[in-house]
XYZ file of C-alpha atoms in Angstrom:
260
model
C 328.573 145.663 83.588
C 325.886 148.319 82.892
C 322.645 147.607 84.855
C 324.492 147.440 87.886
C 322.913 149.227 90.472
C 326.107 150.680 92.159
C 329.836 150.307 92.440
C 329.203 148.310 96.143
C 327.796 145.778 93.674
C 331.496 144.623 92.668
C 332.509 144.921 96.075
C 330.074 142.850 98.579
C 331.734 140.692 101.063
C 330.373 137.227 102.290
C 331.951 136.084 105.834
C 332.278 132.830 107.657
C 333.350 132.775 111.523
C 336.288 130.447 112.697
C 338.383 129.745 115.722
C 341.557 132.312 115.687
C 343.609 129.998 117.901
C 347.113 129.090 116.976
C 347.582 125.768 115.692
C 350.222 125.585 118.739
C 347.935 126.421 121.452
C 346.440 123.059 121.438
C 349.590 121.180 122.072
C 349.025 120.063 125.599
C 350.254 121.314 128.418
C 351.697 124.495 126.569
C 349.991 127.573 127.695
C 347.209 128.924 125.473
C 349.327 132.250 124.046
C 347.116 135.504 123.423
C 345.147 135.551 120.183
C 341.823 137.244 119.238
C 338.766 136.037 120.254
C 337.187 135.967 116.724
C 338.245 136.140 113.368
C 335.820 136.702 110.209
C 337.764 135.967 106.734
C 336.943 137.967 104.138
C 335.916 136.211 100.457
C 338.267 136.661 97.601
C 341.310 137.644 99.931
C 343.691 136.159 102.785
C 342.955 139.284 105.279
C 340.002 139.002 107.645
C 337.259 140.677 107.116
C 336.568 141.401 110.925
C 339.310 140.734 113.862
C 337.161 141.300 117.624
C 337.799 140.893 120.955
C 341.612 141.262 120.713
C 343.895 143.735 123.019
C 347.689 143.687 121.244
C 349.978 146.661 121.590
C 350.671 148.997 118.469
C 353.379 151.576 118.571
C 352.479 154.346 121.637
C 353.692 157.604 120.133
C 353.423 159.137 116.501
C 350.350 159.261 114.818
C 347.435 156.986 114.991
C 347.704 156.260 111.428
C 350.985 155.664 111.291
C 350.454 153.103 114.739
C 347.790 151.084 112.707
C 349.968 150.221 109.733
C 352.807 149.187 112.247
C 351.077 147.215 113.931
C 349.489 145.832 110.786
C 353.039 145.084 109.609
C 353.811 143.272 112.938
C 350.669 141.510 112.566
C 351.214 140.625 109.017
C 350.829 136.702 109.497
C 347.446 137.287 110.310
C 346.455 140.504 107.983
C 347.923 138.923 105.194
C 349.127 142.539 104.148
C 352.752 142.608 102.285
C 353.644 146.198 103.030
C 351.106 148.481 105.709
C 353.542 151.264 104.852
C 353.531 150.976 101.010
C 349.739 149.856 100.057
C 347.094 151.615 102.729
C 347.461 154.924 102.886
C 345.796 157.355 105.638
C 342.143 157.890 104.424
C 341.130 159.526 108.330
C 340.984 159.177 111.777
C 338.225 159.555 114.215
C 339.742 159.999 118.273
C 336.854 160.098 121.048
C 337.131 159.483 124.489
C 340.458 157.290 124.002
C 339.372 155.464 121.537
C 340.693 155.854 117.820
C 339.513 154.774 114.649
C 342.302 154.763 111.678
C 340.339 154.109 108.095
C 343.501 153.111 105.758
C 342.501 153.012 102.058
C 344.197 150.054 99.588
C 346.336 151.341 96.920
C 347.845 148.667 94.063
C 351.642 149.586 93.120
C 350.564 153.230 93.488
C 346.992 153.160 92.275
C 343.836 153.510 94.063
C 341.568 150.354 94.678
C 338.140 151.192 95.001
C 336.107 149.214 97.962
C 340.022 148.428 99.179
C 339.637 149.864 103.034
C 340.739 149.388 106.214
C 340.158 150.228 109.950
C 342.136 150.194 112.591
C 340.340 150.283 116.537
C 342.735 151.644 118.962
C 342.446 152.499 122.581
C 344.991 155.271 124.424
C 345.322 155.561 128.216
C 348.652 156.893 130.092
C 350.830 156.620 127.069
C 349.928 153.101 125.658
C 348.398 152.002 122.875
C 346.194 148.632 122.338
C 344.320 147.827 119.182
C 340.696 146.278 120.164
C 339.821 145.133 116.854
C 340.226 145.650 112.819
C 337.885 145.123 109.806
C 337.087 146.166 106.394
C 338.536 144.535 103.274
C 342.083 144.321 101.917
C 342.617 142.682 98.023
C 345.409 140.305 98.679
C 345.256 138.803 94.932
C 345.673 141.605 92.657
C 348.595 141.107 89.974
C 347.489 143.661 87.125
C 350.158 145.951 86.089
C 349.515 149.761 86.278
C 350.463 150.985 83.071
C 347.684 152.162 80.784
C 347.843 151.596 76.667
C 344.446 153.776 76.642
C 345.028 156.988 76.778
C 342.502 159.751 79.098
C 340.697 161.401 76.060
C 340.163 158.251 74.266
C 339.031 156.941 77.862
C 336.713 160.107 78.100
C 335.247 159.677 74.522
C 334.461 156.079 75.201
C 332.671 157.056 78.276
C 330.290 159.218 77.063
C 329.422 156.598 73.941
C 328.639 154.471 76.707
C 326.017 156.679 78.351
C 324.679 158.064 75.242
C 324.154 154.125 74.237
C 322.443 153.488 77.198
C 320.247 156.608 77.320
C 319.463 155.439 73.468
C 318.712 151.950 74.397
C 316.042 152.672 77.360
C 314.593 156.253 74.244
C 315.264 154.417 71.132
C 313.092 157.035 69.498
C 316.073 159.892 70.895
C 319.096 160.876 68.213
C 321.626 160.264 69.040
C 324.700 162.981 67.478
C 326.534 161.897 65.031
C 330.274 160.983 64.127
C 331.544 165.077 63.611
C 328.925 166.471 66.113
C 330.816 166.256 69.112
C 329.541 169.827 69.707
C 326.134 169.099 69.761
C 326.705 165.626 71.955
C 324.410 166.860 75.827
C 327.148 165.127 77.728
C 330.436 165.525 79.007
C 333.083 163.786 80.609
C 335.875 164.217 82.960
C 338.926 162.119 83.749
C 339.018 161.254 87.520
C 342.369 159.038 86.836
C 343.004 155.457 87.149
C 341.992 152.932 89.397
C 342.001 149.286 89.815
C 339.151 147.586 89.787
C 339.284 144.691 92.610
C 337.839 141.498 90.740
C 340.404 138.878 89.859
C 343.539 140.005 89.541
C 342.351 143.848 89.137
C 341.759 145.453 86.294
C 343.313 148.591 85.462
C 340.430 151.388 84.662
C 339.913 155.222 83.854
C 337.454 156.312 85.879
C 335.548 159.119 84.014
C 332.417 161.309 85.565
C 330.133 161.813 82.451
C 327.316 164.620 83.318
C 325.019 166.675 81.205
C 321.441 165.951 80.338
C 319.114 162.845 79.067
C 318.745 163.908 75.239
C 315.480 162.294 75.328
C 313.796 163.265 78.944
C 315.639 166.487 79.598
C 316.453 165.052 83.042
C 319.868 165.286 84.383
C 322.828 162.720 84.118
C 325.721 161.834 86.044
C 327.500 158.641 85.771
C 330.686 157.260 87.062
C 332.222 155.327 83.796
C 335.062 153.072 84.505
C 337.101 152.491 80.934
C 339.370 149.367 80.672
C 343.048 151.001 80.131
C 344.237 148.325 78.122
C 341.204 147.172 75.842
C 339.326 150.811 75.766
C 335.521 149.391 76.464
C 333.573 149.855 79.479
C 333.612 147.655 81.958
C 331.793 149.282 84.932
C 329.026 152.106 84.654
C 326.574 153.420 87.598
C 324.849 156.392 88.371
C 326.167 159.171 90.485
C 322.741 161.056 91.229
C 320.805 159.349 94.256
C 316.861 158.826 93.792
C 314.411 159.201 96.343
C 311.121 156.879 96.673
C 307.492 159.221 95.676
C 304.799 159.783 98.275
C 302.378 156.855 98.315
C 299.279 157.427 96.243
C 297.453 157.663 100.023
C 298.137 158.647 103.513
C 299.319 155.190 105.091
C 299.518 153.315 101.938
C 303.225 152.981 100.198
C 303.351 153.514 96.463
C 303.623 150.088 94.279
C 307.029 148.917 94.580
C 308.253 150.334 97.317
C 308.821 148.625 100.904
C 305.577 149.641 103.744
């Protein structure tokens, strides 16, 4: 996937509103039972993207974290989410005035899923709790397993072919080092462990920071390189170093390319 312009390329979420009132609620003469006001689904996955105008109770004492998952177990006909306790884990919370704001991120049967995160909108007053609203995105269809057959170095060594093939692809002119010249090779890499990839039914990386410097240009590198654990070839590759638009060529007039 190289020529992607970020990881939040693999991880974009399209939305379509619906009615969140129970299929019961209609029957008539029954009264209408308490249910959010809105409901966004998320694309790829059975948990909403976006739950609004909704005031349910969650647990009123222990931590806020541990409130949101038990109220996202409780809730787990709507969130779609097998196991709160097991699969988001604490990632921070944010209390102001009352309110509290629980970010939960997804983990597959232990490993971390990138772009898999959750928040949780509480309020607090005199001892209760009520959750106002949820959203993010939660991968309800991952099956991969979690063992790797590709080991970290080999992971590692793959990574940095990948950049250096890149780098040589966009200088074709640039040498690149040869097989026994490891030493001499500008770039480095560093295990950052594995990770599940959220497309399908996940696929089980190495994520590896490569860093050093463009053989060619001299400039600097950094590049998150995620390494299929099963085959060995990239799948995923971005960089890590953020660029910054030049000065237009005159006072009041942008540079070509770039938004006025």
């Amino acid at each position: 996937m190289r020529g992607l312009s970020g990881a939040a390329a693999l991880f974009g979420v399209a939305a379509l509103v619906v009615s969140a009132v129970p299929a019961d609620a209609a029957t008539a003469g029954a009264p209408r039972p308490p249910s959010p006001g809105e409901v966004i689904p998320g694309q790829e996955t059975r948990t909403p993207a976006l739950v609004r105008d909704i005031r349910e109770q969650a647990p009123s004492t222990g931590s806020a974290a541990g409130a949101a998952r038990t109220y996202l177990d409780d809730k787990q006909s709507r969130y779609r989410i097998p196991d709160a306790q097991r699969d988001l884990v604490p990632a921070g919370t944010t209390t102001a005035n009352g309110q509290e704001t629980v970010r939960l991120q997804q983990k597959h049967r232990g490993v971390p899923v990138p772009g898999g995160q959750y928040v949780v909108r509480m309020e607090k007053k005199d001892g209760e709790r009520v959750v106002t609203g949820t959203s993010g995105m939660y991968f309800t269809e991952l099956r991969t397993g979690t063992t790797p057959e590709v080991g970290e170095e080999l992971a590692v060594e793959r990574a940095v072919e990948a950049v250096l093939a890149e780098l040589h692809e966009q200088h074709f002119a640039a040498k690149l080092p040869s097989e026994g010249d490891e030493d001499e090779s500008p770039l480095t890499g560093t295990a950052r462990g594995l990770v599940v990839l959220p497309t399908g039914a996940g696929v089980l990386t190495h994520r590896v920071t490569v860093r050093g410097t463009d053989p060619a240009s001299g400039e600097p590198v950094q590049r998150e390189v995620y390494i299929d654990a099963r085959a060995g070839y990239p799948v995923l590759q971005y960089s890590g170093i953020k660029t910054f638009g030049t000065p237009g060529p005159a006072a009041g007039k942008p540079a070509a390319g770039t938004a006025p």
